[in-house]
PDB file of C-alpha atoms in Angstrom:
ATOM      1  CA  UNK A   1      -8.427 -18.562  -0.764  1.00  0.00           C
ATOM      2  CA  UNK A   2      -5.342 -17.963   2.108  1.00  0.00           C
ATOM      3  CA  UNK A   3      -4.827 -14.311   0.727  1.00  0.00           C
ATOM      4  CA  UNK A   4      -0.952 -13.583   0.837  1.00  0.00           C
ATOM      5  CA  UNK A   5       1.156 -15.065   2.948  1.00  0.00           C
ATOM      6  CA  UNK A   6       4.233 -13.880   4.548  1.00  0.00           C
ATOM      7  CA  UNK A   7       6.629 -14.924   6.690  1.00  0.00           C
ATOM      8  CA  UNK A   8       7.900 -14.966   9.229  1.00  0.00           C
ATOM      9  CA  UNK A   9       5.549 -12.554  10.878  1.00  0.00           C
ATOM     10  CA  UNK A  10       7.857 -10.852  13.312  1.00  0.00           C
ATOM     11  CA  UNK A  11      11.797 -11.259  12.852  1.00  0.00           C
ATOM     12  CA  UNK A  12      14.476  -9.802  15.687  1.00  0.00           C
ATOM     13  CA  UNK A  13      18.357  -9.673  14.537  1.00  0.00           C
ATOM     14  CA  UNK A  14      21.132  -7.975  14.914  1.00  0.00           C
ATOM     15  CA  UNK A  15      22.630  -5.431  13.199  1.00  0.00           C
ATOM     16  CA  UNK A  16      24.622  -6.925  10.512  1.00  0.00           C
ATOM     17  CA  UNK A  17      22.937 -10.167  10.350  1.00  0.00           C
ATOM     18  CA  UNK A  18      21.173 -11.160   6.701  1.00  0.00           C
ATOM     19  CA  UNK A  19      17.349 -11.346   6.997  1.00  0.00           C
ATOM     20  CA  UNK A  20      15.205 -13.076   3.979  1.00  0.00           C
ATOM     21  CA  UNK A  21      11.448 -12.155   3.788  1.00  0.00           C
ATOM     22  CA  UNK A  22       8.892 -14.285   2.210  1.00  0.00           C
ATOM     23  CA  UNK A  23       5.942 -13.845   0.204  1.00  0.00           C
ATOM     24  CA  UNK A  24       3.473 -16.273  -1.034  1.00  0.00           C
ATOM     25  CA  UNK A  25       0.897 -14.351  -3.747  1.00  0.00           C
ATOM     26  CA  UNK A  26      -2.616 -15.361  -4.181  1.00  0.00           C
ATOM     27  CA  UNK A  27      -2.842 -17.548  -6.776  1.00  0.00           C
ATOM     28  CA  UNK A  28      -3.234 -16.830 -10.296  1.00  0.00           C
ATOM     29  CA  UNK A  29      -2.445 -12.798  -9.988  1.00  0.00           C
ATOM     30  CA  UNK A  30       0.325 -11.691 -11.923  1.00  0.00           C
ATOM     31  CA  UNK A  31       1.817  -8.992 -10.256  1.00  0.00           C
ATOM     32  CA  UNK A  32       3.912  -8.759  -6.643  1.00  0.00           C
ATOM     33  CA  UNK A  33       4.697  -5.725  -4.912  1.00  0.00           C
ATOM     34  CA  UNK A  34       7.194  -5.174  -1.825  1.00  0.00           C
ATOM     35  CA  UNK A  35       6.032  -2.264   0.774  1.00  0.00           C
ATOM     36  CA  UNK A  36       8.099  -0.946   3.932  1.00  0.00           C
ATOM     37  CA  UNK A  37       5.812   0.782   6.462  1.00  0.00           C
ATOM     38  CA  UNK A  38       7.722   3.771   9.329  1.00  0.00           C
ATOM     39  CA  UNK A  39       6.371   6.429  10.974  1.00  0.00           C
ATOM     40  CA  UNK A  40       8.339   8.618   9.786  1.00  0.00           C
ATOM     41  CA  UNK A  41       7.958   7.981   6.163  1.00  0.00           C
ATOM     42  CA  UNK A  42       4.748   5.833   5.173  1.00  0.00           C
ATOM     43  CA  UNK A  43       3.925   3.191   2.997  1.00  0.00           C
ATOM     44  CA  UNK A  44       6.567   2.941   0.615  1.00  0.00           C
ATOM     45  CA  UNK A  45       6.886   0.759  -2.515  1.00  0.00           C
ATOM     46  CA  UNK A  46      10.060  -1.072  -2.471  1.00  0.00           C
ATOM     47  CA  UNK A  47       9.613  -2.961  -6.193  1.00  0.00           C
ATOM     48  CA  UNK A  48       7.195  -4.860  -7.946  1.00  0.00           C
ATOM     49  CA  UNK A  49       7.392  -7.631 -10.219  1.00  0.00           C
ATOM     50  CA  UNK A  50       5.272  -8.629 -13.352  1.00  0.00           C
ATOM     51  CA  UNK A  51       5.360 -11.920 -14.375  1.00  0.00           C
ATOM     52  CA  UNK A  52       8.120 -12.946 -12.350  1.00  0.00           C
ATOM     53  CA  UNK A  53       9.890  -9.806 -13.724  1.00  0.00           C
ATOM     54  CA  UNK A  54      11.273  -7.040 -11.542  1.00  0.00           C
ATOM     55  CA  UNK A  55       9.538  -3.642 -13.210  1.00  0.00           C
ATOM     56  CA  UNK A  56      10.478  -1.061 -11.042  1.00  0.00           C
ATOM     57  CA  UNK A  57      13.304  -1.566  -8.264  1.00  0.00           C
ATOM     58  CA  UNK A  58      13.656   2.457  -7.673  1.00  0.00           C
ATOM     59  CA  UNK A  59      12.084   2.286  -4.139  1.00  0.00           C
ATOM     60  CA  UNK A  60      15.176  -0.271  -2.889  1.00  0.00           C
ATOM     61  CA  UNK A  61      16.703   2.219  -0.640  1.00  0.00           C
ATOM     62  CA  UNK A  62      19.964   1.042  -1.350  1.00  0.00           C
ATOM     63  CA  UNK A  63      22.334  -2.782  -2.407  1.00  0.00           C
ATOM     64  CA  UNK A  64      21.636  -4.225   0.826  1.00  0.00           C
ATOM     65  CA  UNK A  65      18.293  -4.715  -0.383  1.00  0.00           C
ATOM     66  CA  UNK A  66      17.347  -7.460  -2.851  1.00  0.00           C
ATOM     67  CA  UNK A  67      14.265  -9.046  -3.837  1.00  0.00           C
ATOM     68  CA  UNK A  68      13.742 -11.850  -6.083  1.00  0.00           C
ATOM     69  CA  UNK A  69      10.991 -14.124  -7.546  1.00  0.00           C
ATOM     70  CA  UNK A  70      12.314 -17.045  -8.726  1.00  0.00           C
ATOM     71  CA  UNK A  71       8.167 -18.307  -9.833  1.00  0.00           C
ATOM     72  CA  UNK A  72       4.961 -17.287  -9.734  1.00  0.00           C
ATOM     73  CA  UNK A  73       4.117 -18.555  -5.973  1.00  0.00           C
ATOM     74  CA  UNK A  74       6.839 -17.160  -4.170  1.00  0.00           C
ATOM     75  CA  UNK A  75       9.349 -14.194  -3.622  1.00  0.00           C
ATOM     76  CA  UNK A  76      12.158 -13.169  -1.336  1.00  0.00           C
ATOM     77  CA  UNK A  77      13.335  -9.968  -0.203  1.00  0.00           C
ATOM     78  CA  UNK A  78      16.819 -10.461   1.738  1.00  0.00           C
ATOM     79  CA  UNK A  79      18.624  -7.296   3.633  1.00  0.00           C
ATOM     80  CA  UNK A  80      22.016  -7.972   3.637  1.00  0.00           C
ATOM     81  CA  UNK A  81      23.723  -6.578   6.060  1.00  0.00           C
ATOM     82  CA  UNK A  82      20.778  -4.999   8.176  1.00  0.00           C
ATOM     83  CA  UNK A  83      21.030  -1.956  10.192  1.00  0.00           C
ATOM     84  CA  UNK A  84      18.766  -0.945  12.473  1.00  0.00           C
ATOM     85  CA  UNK A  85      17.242   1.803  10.356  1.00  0.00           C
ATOM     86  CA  UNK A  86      15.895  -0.956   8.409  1.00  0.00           C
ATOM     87  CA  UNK A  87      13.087  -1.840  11.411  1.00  0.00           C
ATOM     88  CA  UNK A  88      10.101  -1.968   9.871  1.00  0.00           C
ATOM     89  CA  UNK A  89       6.707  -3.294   9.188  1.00  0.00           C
ATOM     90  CA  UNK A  90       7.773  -4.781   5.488  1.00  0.00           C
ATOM     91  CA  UNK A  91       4.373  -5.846   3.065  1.00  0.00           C
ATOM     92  CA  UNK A  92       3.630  -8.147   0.254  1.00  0.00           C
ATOM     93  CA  UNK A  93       0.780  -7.270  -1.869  1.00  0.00           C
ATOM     94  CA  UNK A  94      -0.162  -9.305  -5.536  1.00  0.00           C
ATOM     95  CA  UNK A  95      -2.501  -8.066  -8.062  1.00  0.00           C
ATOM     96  CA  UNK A  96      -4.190  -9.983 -10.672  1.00  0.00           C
ATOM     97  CA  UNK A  97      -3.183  -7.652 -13.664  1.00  0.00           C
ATOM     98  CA  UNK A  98       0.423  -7.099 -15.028  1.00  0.00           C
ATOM     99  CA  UNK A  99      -0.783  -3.832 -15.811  1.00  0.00           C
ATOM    100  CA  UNK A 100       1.751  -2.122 -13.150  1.00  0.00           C
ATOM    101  CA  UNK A 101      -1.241  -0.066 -12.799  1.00  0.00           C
ATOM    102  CA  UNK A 102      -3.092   1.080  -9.581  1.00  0.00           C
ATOM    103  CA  UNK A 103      -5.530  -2.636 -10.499  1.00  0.00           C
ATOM    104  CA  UNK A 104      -6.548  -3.570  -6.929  1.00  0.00           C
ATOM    105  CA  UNK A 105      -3.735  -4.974  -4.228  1.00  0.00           C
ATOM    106  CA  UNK A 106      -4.604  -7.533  -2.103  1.00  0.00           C
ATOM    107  CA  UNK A 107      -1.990  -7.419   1.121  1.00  0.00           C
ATOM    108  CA  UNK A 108      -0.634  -9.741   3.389  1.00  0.00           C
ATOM    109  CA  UNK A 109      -0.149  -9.366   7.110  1.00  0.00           C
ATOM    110  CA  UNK A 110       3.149  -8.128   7.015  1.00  0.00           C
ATOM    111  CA  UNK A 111       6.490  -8.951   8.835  1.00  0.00           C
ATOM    112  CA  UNK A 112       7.667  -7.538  11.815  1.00  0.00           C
ATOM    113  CA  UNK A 113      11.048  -6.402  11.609  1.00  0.00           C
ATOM    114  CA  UNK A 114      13.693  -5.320  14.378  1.00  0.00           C
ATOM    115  CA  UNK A 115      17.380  -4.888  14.092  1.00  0.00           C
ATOM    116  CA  UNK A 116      19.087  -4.409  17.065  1.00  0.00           C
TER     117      UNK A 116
ATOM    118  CA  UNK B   1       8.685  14.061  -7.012  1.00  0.00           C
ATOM    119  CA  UNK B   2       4.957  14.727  -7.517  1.00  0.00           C
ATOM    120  CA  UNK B   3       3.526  14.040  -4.070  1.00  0.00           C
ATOM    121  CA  UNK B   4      -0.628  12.829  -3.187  1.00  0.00           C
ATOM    122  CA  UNK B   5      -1.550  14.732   0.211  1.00  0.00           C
ATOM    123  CA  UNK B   6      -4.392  13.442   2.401  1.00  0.00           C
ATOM    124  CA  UNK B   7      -5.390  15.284   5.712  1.00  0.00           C
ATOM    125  CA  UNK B   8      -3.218  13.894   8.618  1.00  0.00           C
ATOM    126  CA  UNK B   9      -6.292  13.246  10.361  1.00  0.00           C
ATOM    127  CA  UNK B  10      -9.856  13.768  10.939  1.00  0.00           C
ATOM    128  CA  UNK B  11     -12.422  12.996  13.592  1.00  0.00           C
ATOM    129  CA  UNK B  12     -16.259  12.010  13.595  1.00  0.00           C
ATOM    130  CA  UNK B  13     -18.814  10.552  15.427  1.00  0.00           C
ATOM    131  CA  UNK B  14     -20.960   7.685  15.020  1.00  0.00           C
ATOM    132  CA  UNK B  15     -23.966   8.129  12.011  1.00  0.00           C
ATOM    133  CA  UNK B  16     -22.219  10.748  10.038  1.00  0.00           C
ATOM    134  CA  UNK B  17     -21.127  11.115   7.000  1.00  0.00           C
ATOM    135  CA  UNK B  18     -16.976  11.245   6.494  1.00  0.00           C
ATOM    136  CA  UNK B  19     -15.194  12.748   3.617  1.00  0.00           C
ATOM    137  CA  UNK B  20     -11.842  12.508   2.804  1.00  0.00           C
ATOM    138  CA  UNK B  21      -9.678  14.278  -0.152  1.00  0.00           C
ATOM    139  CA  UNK B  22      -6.454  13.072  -2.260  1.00  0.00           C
ATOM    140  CA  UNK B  23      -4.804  15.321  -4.211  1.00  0.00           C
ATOM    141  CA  UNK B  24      -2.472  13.609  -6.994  1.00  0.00           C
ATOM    142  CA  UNK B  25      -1.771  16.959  -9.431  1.00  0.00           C
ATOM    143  CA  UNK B  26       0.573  14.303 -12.017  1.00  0.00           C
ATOM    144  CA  UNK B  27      -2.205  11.494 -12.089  1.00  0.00           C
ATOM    145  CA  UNK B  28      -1.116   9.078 -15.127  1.00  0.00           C
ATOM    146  CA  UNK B  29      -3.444   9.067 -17.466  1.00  0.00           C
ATOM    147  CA  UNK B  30      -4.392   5.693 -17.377  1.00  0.00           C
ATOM    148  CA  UNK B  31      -3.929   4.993 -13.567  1.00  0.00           C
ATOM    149  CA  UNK B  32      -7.227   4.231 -12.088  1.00  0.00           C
ATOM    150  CA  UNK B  33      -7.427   5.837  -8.023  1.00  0.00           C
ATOM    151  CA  UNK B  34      -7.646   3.726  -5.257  1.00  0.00           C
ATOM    152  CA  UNK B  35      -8.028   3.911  -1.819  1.00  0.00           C
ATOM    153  CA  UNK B  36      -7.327   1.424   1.103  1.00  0.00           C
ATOM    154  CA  UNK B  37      -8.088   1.116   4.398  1.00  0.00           C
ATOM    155  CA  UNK B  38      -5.716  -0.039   7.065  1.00  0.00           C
ATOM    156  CA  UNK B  39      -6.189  -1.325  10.887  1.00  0.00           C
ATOM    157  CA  UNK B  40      -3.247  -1.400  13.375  1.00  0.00           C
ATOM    158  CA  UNK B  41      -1.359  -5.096  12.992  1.00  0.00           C
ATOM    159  CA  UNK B  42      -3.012  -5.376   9.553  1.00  0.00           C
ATOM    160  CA  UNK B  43      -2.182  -4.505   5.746  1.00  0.00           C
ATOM    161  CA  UNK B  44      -4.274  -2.010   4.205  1.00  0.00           C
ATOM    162  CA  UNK B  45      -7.763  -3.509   2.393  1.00  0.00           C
ATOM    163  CA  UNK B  46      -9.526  -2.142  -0.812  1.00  0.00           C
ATOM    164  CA  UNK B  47     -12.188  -0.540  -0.478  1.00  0.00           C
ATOM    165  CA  UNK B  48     -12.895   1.244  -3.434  1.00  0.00           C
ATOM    166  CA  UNK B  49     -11.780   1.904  -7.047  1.00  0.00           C
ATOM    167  CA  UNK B  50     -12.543   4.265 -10.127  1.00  0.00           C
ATOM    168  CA  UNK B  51     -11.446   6.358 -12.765  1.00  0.00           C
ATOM    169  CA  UNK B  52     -13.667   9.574 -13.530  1.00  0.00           C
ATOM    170  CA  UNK B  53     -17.291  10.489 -12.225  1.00  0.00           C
ATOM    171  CA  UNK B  54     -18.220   8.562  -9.533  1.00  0.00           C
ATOM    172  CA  UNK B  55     -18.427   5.205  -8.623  1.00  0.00           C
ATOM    173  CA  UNK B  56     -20.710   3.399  -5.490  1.00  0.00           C
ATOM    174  CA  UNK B  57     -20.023  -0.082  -3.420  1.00  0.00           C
ATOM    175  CA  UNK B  58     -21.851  -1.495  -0.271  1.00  0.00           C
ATOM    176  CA  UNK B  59     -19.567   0.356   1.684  1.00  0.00           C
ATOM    177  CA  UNK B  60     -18.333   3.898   0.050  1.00  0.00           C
ATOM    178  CA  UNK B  61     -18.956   6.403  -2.668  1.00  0.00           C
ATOM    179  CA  UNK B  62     -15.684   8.082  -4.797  1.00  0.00           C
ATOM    180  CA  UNK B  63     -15.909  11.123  -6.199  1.00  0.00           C
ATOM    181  CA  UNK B  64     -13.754  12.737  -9.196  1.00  0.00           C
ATOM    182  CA  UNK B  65     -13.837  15.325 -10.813  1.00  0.00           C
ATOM    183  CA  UNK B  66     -13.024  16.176 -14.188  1.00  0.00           C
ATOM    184  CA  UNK B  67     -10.015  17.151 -14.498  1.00  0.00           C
ATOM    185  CA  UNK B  68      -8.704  14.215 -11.669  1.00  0.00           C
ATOM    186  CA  UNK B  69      -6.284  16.099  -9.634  1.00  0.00           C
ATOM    187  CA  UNK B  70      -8.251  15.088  -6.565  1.00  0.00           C
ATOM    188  CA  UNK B  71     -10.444  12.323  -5.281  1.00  0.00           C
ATOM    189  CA  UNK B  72     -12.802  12.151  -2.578  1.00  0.00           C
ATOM    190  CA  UNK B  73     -13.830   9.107  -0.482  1.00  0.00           C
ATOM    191  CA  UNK B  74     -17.051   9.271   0.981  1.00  0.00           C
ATOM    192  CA  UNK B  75     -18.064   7.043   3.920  1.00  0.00           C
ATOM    193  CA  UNK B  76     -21.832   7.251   4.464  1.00  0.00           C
ATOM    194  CA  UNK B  77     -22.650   6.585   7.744  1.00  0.00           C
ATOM    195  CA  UNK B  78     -19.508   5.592  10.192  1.00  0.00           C
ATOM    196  CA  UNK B  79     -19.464   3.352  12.984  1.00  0.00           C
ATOM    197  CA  UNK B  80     -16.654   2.549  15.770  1.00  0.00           C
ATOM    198  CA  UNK B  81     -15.158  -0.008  13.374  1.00  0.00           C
ATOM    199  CA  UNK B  82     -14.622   2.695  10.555  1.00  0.00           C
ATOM    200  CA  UNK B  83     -11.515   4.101  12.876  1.00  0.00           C
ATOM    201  CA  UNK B  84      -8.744   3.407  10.538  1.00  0.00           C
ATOM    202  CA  UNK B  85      -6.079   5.085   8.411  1.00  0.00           C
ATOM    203  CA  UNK B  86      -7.142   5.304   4.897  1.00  0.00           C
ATOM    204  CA  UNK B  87      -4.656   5.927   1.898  1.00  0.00           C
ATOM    205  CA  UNK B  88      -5.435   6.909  -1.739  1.00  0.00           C
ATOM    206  CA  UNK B  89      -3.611   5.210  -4.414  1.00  0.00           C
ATOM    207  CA  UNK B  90      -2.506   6.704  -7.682  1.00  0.00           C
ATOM    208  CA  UNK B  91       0.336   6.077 -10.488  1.00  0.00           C
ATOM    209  CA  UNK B  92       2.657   9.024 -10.635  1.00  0.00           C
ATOM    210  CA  UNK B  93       2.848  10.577 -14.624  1.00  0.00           C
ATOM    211  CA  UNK B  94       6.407  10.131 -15.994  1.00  0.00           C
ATOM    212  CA  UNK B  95       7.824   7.481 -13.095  1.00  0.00           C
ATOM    213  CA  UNK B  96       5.803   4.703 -13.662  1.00  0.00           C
ATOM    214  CA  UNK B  97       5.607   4.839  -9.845  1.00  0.00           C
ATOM    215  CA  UNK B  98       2.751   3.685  -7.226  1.00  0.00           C
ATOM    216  CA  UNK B  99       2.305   6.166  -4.446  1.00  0.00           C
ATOM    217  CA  UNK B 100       0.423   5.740  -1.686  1.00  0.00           C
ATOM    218  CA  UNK B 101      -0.680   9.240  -0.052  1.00  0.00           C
ATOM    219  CA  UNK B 102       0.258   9.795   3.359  1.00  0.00           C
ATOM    220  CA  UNK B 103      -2.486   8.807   4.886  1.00  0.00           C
ATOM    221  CA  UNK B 104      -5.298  10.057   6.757  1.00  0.00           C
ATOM    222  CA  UNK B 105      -5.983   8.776  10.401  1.00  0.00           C
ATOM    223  CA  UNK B 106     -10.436   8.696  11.208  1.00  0.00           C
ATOM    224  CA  UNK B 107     -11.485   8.649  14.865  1.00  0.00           C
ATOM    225  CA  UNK B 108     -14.804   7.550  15.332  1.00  0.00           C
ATOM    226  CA  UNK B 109     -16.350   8.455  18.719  1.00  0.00           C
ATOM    227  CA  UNK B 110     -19.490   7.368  20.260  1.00  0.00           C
TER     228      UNK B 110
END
């Protein structure tokens, strides 16, 4: 099995510019979860999706940020404009349960992203 | 906002035995606790999951208590390549929310 696949791994833009994240779960789980790693603040959840289904969008810091999952092998979070408080190390995770629950993550290697 | 805390950091050497505490006071009653461990460049990795008692794997022990307000990962016997942060997992009760704790950073000496 890949594991979960993101891309790209590193992205560099300017503040401003749109930037679209990509996710690729492993196959077969039913749940997808967007994470934004900082210093300052942690691991946060962003959303998560069951099913396809957003659940819980609370975590999007603010409309600039939208995430989508148009089927069950692949989801998008775009940052429209970006600023450059939105540099970050941003995560996919899928689970196999649409539980919602803590059921076990499996994470991909994250993307890289600076706004100038 | 219920919070999980997690020592910022501890330190160890080589052949001992590392504990680590959550505390999650608003634990849902049907989230299961789960922690993660997470190298630089990488995304954090389970390493172990459970939901009252205790509960064993090929690489750590977790203990609960009873009431759950806390957890405890136990490492038995660290090496070099045990330096890591490691996070506990728990829902929050009433917001449906996943919250990683804030991590706690292990040094491993020689």
């Amino acid at each position: 099995d890949a594991g979960v696949i993101q891309s790209p791994r590193h992205e560099v833009t300017e503040m401003g510019q749109e930037v679209t994240l990509r996710c690729k779960p492993i196959s077969g789980h039913n749940s997808l979860f967007w994470y934004r790693q900082t210093m300052m603040r942690g691991l946060e959840l962003l959303i998560y999706f069951n099913n396809n289904v957003p659940i819980d969008d609370s975590g999007m810091p603010e409309d600039r940020f939208s995430a989508k999952m148009p089927n069950a092998s692949f989801s998008t979070l775009k940052i429209q404009p970006s600023e450059p408080r939105d540099s970050a190390v941003y995560f996919c995770a899928s689970s196999l349960y649409a539980s919602g629950n803590t059921d076990t993550q499996y994470f991909g290697p994250g993307t890289r992203l600076t706004v100038l | 906002l219920a919070k999980t805390t997690q020592p910022i950091s501890m330190d160890s050497y080589e052949g001992q035995e590392v504990n680590i505490t959550c505390s999650h006071n608003n634990i849902a009653t049907n989230d299961y606790i789960t922690w993660y461990q997470q190298f630089p460049s990488q995304g954090p990795r389970f390493i172990i999951q459970g939901y009252k008692t205790k509960v064993t794997n090929e690489v750590a022990s977790l203990f609960i208590p009873a009431d759950r307000k806390s957890s405890t990962l136990s490492l038995p016997r660290v090496s070099l390549s045990d330096t890591a942060v490691y996070y506990c997992l728990v829902g929050v009760k009433g917001f449906q929310k996943l919250v990683f704790g804030t991590g706690t950073r292990l040094l491993v000496s020689p």
